[in-house]
CSV table of C-alpha atoms and ligand atoms in Angstrom, one decimal:
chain,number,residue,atom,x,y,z
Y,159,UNK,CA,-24.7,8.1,2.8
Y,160,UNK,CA,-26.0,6.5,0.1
Y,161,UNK,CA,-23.4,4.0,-2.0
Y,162,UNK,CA,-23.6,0.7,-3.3
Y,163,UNK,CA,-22.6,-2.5,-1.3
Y,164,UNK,CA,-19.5,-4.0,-2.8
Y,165,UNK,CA,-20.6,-5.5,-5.6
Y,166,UNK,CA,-18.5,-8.5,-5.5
Y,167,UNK,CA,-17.3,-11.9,-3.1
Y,168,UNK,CA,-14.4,-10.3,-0.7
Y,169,UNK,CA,-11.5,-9.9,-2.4
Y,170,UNK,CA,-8.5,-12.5,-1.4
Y,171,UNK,CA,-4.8,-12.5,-2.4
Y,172,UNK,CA,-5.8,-15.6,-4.8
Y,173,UNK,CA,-8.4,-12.4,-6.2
Y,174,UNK,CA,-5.3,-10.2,-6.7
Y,175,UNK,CA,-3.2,-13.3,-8.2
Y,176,UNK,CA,-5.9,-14.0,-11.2
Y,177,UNK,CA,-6.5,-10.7,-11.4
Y,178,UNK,CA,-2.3,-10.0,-12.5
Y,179,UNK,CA,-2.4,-13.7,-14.6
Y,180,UNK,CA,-5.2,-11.8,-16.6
Y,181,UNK,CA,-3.7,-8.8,-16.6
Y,182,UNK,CA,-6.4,-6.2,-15.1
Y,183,UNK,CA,-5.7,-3.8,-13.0
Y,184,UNK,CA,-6.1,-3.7,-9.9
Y,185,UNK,CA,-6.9,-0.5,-7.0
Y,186,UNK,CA,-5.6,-0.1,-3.6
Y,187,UNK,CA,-6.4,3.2,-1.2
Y,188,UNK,CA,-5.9,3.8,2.3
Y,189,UNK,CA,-8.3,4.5,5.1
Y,190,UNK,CA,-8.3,4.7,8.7
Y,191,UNK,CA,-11.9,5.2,9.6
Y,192,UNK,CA,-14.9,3.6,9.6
Y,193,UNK,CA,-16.8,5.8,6.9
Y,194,UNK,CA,-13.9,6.5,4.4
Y,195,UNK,CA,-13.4,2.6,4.5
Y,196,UNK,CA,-17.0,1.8,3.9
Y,197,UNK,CA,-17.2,4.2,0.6
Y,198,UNK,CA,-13.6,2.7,-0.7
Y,199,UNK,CA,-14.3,-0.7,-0.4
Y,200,UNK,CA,-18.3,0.1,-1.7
Y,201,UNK,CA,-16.8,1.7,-4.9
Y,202,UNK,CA,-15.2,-1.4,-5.6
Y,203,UNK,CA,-11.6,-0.9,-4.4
Y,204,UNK,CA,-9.4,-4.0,-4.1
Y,205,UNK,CA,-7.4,-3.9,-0.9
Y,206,UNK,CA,-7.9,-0.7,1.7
Y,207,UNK,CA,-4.4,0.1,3.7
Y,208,UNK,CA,-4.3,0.9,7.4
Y,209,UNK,CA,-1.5,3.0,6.3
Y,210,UNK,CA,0.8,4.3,8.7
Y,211,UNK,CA,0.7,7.2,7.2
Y,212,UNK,CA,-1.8,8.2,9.5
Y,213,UNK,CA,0.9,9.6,11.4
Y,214,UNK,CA,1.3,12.3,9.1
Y,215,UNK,CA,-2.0,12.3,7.5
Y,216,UNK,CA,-4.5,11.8,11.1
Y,217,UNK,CA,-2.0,12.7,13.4
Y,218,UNK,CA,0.2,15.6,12.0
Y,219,UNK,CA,3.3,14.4,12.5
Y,220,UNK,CA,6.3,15.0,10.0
Y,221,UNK,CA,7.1,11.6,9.5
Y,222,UNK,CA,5.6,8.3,9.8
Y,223,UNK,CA,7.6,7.0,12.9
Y,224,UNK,CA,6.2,8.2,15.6
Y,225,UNK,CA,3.1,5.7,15.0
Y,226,UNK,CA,2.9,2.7,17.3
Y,227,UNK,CA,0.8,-0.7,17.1
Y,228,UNK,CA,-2.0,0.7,19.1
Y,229,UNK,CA,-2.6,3.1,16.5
Y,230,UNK,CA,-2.8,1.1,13.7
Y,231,UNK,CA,-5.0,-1.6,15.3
Y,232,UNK,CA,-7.2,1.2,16.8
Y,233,UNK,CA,-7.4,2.7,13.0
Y,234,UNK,CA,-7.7,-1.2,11.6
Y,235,UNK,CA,-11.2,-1.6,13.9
Y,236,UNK,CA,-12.7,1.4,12.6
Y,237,UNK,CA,-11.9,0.1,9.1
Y,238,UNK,CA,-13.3,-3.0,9.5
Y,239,UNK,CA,-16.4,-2.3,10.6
Y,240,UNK,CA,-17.0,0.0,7.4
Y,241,UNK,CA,-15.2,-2.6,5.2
Y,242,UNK,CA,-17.7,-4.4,2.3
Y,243,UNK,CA,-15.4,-6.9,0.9
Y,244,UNK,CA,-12.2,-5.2,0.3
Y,245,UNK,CA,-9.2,-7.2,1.5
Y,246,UNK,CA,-7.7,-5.4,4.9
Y,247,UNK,CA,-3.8,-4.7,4.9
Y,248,UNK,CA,-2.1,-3.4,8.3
Y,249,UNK,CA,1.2,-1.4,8.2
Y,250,UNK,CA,3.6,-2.8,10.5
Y,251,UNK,CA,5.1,0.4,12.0
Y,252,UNK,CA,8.4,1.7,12.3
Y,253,UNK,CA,10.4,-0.8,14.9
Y,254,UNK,CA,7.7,-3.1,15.1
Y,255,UNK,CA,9.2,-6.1,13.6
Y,256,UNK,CA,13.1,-6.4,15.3
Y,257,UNK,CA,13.0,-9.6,16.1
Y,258,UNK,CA,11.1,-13.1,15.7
Y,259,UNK,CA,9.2,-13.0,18.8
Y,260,UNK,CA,7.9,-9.5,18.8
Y,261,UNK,CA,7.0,-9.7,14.9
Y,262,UNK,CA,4.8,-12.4,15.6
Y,263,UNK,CA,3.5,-10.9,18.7
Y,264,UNK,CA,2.7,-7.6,16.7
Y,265,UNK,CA,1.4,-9.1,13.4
Y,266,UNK,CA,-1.0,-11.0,16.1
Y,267,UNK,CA,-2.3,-7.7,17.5
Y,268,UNK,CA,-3.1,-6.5,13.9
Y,269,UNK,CA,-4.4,-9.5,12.3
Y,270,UNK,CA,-6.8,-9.8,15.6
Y,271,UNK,CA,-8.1,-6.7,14.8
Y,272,UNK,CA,-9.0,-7.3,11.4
Y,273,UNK,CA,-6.0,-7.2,9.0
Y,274,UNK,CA,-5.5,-9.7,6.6
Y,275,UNK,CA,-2.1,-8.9,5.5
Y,276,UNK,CA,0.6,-7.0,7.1
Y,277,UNK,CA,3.3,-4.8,5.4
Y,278,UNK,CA,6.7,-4.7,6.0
Y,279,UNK,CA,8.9,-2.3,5.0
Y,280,UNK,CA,12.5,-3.2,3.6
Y,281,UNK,CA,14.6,-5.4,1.3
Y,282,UNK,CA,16.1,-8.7,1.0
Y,283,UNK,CA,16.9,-8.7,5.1
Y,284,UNK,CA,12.8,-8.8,5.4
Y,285,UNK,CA,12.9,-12.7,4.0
Y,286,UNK,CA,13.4,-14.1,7.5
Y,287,UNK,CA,10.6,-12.1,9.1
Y,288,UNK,CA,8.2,-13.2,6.0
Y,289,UNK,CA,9.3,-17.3,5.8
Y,290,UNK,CA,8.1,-17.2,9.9
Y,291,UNK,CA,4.9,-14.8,9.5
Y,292,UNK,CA,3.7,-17.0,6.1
Y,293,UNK,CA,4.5,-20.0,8.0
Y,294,UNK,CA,2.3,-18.9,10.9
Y,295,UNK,CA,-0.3,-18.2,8.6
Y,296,UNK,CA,0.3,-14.0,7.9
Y,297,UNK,CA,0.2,-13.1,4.5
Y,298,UNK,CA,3.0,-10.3,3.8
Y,299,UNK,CA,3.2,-7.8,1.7
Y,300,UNK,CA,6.8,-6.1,0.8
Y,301,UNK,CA,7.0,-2.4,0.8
Y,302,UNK,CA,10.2,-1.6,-1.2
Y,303,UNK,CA,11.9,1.5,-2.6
Y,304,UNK,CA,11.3,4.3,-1.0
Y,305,UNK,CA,10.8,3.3,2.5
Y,306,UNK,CA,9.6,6.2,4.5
Y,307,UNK,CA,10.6,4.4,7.6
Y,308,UNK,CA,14.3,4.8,6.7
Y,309,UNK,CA,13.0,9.1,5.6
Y,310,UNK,CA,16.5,9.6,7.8
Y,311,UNK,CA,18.7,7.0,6.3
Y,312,UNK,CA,17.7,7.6,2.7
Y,313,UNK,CA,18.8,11.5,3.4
Y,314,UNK,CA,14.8,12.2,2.1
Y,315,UNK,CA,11.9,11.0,0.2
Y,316,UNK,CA,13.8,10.0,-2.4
Y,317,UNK,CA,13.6,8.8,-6.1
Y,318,UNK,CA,14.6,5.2,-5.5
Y,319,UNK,CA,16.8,2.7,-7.8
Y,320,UNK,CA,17.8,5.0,-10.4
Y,321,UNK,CA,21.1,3.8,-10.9
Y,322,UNK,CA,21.6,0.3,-12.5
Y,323,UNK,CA,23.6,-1.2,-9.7
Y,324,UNK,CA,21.0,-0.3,-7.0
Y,325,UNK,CA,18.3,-1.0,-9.8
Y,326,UNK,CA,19.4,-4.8,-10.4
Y,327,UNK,CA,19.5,-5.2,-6.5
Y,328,UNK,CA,15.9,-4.1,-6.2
Y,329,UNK,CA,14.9,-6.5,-8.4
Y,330,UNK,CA,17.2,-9.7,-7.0
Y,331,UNK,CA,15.9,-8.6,-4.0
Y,332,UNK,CA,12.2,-8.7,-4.8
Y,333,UNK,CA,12.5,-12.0,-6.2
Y,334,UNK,CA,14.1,-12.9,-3.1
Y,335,UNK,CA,11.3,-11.7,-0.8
Y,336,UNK,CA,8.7,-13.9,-3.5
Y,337,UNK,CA,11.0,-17.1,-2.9
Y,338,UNK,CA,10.6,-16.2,1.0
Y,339,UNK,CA,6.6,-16.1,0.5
Y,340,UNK,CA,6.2,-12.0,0.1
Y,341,UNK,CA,2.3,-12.1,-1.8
Y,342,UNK,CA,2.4,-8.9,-2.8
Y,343,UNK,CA,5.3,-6.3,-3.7
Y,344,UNK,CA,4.9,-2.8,-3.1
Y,345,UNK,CA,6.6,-0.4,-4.8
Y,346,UNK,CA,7.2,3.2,-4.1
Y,347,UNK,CA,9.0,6.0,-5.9
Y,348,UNK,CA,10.9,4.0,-8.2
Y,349,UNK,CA,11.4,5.1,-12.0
Y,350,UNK,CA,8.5,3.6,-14.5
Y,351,UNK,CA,11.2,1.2,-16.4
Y,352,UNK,CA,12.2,-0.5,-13.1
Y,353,UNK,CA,8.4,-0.6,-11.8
Y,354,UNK,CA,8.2,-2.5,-15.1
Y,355,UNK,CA,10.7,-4.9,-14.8
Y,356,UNK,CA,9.8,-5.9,-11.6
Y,357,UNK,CA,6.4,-6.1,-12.1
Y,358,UNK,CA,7.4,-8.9,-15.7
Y,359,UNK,CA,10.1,-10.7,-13.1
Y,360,UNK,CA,7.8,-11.9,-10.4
Y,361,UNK,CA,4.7,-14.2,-10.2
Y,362,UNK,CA,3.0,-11.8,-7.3
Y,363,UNK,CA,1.0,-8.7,-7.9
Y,364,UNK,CA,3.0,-5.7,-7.8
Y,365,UNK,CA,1.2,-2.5,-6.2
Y,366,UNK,CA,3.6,0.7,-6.9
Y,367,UNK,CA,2.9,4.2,-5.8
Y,368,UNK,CA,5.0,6.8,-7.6
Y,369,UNK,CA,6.5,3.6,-9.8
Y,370,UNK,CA,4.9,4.1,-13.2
Y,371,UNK,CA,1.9,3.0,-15.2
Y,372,UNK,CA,3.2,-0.9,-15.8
Y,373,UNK,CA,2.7,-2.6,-12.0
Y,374,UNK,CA,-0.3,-4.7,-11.6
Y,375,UNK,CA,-1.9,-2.2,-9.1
Y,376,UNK,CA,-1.7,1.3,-8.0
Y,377,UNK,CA,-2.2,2.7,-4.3
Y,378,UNK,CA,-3.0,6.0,-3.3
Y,379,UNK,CA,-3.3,7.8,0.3
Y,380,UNK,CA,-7.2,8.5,1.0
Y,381,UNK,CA,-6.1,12.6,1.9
Y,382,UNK,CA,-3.9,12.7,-1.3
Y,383,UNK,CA,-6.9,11.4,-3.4
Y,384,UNK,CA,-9.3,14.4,-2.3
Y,385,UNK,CA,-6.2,16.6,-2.0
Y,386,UNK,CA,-7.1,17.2,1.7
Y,387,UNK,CA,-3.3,17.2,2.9
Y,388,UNK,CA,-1.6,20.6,3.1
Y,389,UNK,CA,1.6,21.7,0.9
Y,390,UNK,CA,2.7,21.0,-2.1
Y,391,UNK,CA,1.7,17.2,-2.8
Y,392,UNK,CA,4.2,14.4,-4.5
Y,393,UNK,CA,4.7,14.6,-8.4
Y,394,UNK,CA,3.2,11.2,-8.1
Y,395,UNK,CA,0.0,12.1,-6.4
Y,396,UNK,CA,-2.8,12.8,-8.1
Y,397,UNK,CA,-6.1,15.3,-7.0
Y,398,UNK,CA,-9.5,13.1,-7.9
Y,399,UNK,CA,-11.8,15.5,-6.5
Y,400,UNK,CA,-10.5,18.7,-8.0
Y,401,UNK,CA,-12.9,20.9,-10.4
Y,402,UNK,CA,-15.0,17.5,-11.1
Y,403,UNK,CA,-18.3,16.6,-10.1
Y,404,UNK,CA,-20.0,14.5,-7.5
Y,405,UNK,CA,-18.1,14.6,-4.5
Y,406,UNK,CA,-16.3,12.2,-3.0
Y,407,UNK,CA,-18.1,9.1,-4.2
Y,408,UNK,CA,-17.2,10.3,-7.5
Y,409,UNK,CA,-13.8,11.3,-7.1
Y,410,UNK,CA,-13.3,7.4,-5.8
Y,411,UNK,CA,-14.9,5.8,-8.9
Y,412,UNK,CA,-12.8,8.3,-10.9
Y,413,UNK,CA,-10.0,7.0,-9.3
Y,414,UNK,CA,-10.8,3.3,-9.9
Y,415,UNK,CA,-11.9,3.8,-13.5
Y,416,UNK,CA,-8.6,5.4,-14.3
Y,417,UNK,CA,-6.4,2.9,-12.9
Y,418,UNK,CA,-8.3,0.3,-14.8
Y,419,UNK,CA,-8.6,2.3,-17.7
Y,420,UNK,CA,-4.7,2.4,-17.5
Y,421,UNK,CA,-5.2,6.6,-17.4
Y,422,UNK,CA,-3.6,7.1,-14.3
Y,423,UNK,CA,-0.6,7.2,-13.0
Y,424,UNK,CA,-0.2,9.6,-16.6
Y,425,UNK,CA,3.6,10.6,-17.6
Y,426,UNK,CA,3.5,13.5,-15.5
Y,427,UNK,CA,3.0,11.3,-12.1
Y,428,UNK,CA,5.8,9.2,-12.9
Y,429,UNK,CA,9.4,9.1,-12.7
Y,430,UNK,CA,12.3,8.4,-15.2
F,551,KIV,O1,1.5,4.2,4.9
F,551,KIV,C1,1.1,4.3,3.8
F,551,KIV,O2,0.1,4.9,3.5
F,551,KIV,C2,1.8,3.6,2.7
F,551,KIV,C3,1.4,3.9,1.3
F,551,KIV,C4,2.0,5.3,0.9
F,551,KIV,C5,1.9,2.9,0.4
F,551,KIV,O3,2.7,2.9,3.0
């Protein structure tokens, strides 16, 4: 493999923070292996996620809750032994963070392992969970919107906060989870004019996948990228590899240089 060490110091949270003040964009992929990781973070990508939607993605499952701790902090060393300098995140799986004690316990396992940030995923009720973990030291990042965790609640993967009612509570809650100590926002499946008004409302970056053009950053899922996953992929994902040169070195840089470029997500990846 030939690519480029990442070219700059390891990206921090106080990285992503200038990086919103100034108001350039900023890339976030997942990866759960050792050589994926190594070419995502050597093209210059911001934060890598141990996603887990590896359930789905590396272990075929229909949903993302079957995924334990074990198998993100297995998926989290591989990464970070391939990592050049992107900052590590760690999904907190489904069930993993019910009370105080075993929150801590798991967001130990993870950050041990490598992470550097954990996600959560939820609303306002996550502020508890993120005053402890920042007071322990654990940056948290808030996964909001559509929470795949809740697939069964939500009746789907759902289009979320397009009503006004449950639109204005998304964004009271978000600001909620940045008074608690939340870092980073992520936002998934929302409609573009509500992934903009968060994104203007709070101080911290805003990541949003499926949540329009305006948030600080955009995310992607490593197989969605090189369109590797079967059946018919989200309206918000978007194939980098397709009928382009280069392979997949290219088909990252592609990615990167259209999110900073402000050409992706395009109208037809977003929702209204
Ligand atoms: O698990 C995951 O890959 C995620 C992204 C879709 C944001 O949570």
């Amino acid at each position: 493999m030939s690519v480029q060490k990442h070219p700059k110091s390891p990206v921090t949270i106080n990285t992503l923070q200038k990086m919103k003040r100034e108001g350039e964009k900023f890339t976030c992929l997942t990866a759960y292996d050792y050589c994926s990781a190594y070419s995502v973070s050597a093209n210059g990508v911001e934060v890598i996620l141990v996603g887990d939607s590896l359930g789905m993605v590396i272990q075929g499952h229909d949903s993302s809750l079957p995924v334990t701790v074990e198998d993100v902090a297995y998926h989290m060393r591989c990464v970070k032994r391939g990592n050049q300098g992107s900052l590590l995140m760690a999904d907190m799986p489904f069930m993993s963070y019910h009370n105080d004690h075993q929150t801590l316990e798991n967001c130990a396992i993870l950050m041990r392992e490598g992470a550097q940030m954990v996600k959560l995923e939820g609303g306002g009720w996550l502020a508890d969970f993120t005053r402890l973990l920042v007071q322990h030291g654990i940056p948290v990042c808030a996964h909001m919107g559509l929470t795949p965790q809740s697939v069964n609640h939500l009746g789907g993967y759902r289009v979320q906060g397009r009503n006004p009612d449950q639109a204005q509570e998304m964004i009271d809650e978000a600001l909620v989870l940045q008074d608690a100590g939340a870092g980073i926002i992520l936002l998934e499946c929302v409609p573009t004019t509500l992934g903009a008004e968060i994104t203007q409302a709070l101080e911290v970056p805003v990541i949003g996948i499926g949540a329009g053009p305006d948030t600080d950053g955009q995310i992607m899922v490593w197989h969605d990228l090189l369109g590797l996953y079967p059946g018919r992929p989200a309206k918000f994902v978007k194939n980098f590899l397709k009928d382009e040169q280069g392979g997949v070195q290219a088909a990252i840089a592609r990615y990167v240089s259209a999110v900073k470029q402000s050409r992706f997500p395009a109208p037809e990846h977003c929702y209204t």
